[in-house]
PDB file of N, CA and C in Angstrom:
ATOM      1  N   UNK A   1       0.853  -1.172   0.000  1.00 72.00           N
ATOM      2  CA  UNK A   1       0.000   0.000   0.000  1.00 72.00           C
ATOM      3  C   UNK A   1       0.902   1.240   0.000  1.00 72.00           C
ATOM      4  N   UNK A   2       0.460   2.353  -0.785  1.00 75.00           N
ATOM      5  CA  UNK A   2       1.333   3.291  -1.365  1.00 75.00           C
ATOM      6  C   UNK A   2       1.614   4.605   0.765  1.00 75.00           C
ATOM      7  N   UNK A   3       2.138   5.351   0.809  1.00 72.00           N
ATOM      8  CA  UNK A   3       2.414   5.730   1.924  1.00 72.00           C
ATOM      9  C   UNK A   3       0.789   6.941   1.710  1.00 72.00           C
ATOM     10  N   UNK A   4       0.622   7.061   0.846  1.00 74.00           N
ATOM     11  CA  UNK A   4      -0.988   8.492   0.441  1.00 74.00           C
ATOM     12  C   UNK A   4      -1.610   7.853   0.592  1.00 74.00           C
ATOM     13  N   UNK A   5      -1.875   6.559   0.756  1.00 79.00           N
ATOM     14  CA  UNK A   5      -3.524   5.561   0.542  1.00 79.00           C
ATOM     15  C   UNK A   5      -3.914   6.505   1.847  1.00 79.00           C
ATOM     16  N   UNK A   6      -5.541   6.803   1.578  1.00 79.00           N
ATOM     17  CA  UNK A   6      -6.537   7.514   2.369  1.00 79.00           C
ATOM     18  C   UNK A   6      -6.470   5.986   3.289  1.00 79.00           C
ATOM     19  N   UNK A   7      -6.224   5.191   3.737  1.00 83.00           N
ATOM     20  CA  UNK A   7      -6.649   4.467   5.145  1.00 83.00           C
ATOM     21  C   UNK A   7      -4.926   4.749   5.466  1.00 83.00           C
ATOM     22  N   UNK A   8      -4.402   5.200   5.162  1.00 89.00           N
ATOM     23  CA  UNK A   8      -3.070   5.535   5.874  1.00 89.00           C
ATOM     24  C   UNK A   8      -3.261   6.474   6.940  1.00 89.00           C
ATOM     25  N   UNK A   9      -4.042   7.642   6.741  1.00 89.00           N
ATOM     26  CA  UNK A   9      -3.855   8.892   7.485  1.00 89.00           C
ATOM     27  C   UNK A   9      -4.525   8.687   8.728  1.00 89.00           C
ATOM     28  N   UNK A  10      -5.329   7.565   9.106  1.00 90.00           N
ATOM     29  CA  UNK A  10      -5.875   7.450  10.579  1.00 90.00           C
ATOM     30  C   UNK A  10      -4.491   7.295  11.472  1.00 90.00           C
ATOM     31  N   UNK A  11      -3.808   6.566  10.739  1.00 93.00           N
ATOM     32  CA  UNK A  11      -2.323   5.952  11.131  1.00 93.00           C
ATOM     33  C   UNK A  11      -1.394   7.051  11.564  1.00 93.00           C
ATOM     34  N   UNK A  12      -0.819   8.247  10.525  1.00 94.00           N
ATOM     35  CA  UNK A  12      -0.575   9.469  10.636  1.00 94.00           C
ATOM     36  C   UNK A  12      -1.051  10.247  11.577  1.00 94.00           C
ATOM     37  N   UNK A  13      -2.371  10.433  11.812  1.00 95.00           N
ATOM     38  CA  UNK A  13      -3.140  10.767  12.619  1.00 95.00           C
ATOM     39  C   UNK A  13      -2.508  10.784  14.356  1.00 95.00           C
ATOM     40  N   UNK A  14      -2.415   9.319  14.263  1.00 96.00           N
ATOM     41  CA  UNK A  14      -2.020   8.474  15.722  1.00 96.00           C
ATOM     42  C   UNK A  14      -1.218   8.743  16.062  1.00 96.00           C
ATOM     43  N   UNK A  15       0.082   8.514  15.012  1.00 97.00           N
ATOM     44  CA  UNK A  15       1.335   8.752  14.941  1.00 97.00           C
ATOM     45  C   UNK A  15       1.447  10.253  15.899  1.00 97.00           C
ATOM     46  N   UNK A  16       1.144  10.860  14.900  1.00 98.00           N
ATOM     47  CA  UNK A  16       0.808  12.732  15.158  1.00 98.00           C
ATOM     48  C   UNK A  16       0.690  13.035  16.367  1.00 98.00           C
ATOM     49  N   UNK A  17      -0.579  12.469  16.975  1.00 98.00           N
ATOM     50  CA  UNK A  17      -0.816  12.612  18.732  1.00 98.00           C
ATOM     51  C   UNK A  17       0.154  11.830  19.310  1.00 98.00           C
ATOM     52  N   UNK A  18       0.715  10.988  19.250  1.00 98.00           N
ATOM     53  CA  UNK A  18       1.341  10.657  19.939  1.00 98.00           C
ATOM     54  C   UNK A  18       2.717  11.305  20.405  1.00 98.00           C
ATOM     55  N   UNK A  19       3.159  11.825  19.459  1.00 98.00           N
ATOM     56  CA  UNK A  19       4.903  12.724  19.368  1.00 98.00           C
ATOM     57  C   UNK A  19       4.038  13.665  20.070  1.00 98.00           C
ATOM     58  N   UNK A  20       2.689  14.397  19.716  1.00 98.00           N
ATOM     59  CA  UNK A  20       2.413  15.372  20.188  1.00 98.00           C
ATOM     60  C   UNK A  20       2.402  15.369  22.138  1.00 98.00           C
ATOM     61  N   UNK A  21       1.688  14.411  22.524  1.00 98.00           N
ATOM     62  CA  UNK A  21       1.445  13.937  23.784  1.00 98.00           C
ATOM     63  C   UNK A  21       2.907  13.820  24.401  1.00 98.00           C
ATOM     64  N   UNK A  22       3.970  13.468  23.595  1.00 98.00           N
ATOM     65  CA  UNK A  22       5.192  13.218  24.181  1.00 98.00           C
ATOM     66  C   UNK A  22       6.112  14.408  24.210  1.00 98.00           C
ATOM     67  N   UNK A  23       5.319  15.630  23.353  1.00 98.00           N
ATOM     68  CA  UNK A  23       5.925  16.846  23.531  1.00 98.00           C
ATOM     69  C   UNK A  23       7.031  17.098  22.495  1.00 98.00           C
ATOM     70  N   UNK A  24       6.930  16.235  21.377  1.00 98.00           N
ATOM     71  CA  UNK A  24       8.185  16.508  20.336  1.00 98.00           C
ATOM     72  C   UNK A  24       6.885  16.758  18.990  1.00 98.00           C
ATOM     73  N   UNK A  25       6.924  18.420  19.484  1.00 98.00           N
ATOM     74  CA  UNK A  25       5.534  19.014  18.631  1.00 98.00           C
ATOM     75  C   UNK A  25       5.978  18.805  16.991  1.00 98.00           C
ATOM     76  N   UNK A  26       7.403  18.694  16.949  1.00 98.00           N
ATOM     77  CA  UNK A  26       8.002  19.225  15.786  1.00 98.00           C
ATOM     78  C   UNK A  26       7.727  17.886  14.532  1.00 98.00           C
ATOM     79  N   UNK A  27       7.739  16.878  15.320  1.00 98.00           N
ATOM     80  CA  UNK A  27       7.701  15.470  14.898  1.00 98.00           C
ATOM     81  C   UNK A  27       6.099  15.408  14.708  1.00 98.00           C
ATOM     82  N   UNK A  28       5.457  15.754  15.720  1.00 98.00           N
ATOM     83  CA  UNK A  28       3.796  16.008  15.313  1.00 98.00           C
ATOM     84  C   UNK A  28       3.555  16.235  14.600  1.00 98.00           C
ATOM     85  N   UNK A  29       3.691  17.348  14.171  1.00 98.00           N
ATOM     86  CA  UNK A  29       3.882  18.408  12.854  1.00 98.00           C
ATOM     87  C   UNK A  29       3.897  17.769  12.119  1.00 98.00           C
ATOM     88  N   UNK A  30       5.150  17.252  11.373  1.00 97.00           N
ATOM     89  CA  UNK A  30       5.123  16.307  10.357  1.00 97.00           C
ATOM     90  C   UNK A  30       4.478  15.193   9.928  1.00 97.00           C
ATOM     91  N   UNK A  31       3.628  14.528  10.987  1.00 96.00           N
ATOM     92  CA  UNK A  31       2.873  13.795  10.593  1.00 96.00           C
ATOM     93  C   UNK A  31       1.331  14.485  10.315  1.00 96.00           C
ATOM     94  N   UNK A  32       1.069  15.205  11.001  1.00 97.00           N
ATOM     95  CA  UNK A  32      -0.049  15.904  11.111  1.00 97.00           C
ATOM     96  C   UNK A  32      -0.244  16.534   9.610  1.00 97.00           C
ATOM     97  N   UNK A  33       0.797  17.040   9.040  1.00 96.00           N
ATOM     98  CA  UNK A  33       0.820  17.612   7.822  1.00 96.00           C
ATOM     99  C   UNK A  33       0.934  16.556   6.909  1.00 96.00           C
ATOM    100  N   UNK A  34       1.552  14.799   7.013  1.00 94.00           N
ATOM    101  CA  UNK A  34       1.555  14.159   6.010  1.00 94.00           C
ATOM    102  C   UNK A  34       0.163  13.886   5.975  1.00 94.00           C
ATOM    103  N   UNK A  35      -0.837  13.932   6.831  1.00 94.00           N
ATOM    104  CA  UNK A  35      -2.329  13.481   7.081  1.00 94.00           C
ATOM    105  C   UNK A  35      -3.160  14.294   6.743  1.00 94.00           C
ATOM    106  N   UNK A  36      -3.116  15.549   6.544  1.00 93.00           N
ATOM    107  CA  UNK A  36      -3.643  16.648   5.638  1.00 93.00           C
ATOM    108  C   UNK A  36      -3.236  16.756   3.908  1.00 93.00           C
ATOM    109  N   UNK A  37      -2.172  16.897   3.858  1.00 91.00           N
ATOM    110  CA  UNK A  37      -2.065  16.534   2.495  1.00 91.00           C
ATOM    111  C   UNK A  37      -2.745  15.148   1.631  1.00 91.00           C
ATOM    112  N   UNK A  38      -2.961  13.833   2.858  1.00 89.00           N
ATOM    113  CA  UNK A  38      -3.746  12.971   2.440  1.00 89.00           C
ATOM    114  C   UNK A  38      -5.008  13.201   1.880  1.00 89.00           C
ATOM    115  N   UNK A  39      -5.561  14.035   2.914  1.00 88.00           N
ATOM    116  CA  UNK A  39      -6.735  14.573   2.995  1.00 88.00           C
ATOM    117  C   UNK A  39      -7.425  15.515   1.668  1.00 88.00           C
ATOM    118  N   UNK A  40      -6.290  16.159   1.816  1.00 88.00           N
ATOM    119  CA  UNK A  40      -6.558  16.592   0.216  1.00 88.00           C
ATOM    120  C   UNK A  40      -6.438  16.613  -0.526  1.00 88.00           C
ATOM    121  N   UNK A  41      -5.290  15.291  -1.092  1.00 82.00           N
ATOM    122  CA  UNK A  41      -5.912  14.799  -2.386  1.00 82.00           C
ATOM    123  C   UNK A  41      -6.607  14.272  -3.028  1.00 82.00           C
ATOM    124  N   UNK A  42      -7.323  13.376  -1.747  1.00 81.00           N
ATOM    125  CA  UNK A  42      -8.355  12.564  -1.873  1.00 81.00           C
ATOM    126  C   UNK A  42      -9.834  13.415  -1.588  1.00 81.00           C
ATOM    127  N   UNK A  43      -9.450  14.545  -1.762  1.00 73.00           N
ATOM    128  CA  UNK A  43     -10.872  15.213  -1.471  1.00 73.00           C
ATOM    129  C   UNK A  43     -11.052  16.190  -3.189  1.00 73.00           C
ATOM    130  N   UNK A  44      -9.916  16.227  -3.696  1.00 62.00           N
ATOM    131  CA  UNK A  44      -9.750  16.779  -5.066  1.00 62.00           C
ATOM    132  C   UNK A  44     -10.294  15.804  -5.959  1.00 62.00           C
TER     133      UNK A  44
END
């Protein structure tokens, strides 16, 4: 499965809160943003 497949970003998602919860916002970030860009390509 390609790393953009739309059932990826729940994953991203998780990922995301989790760095976030652990306080490495920066690492959040990056997932948080690979899970938005999911979001919108699959919404294009």
């Amino acid at each position: 499965m390609p790393e953009n497949h739309p059932d990826i970003s729940a994953s991203y998602n998780n990922v995301g809160h989790a760095y976030y919860e652990l306080g490495d916002y920066k690492k959040a970030l990056e997932y948080y943003q690979r899970l938005l860009s999911i979001q919108n390509d699959t919404l294009l």
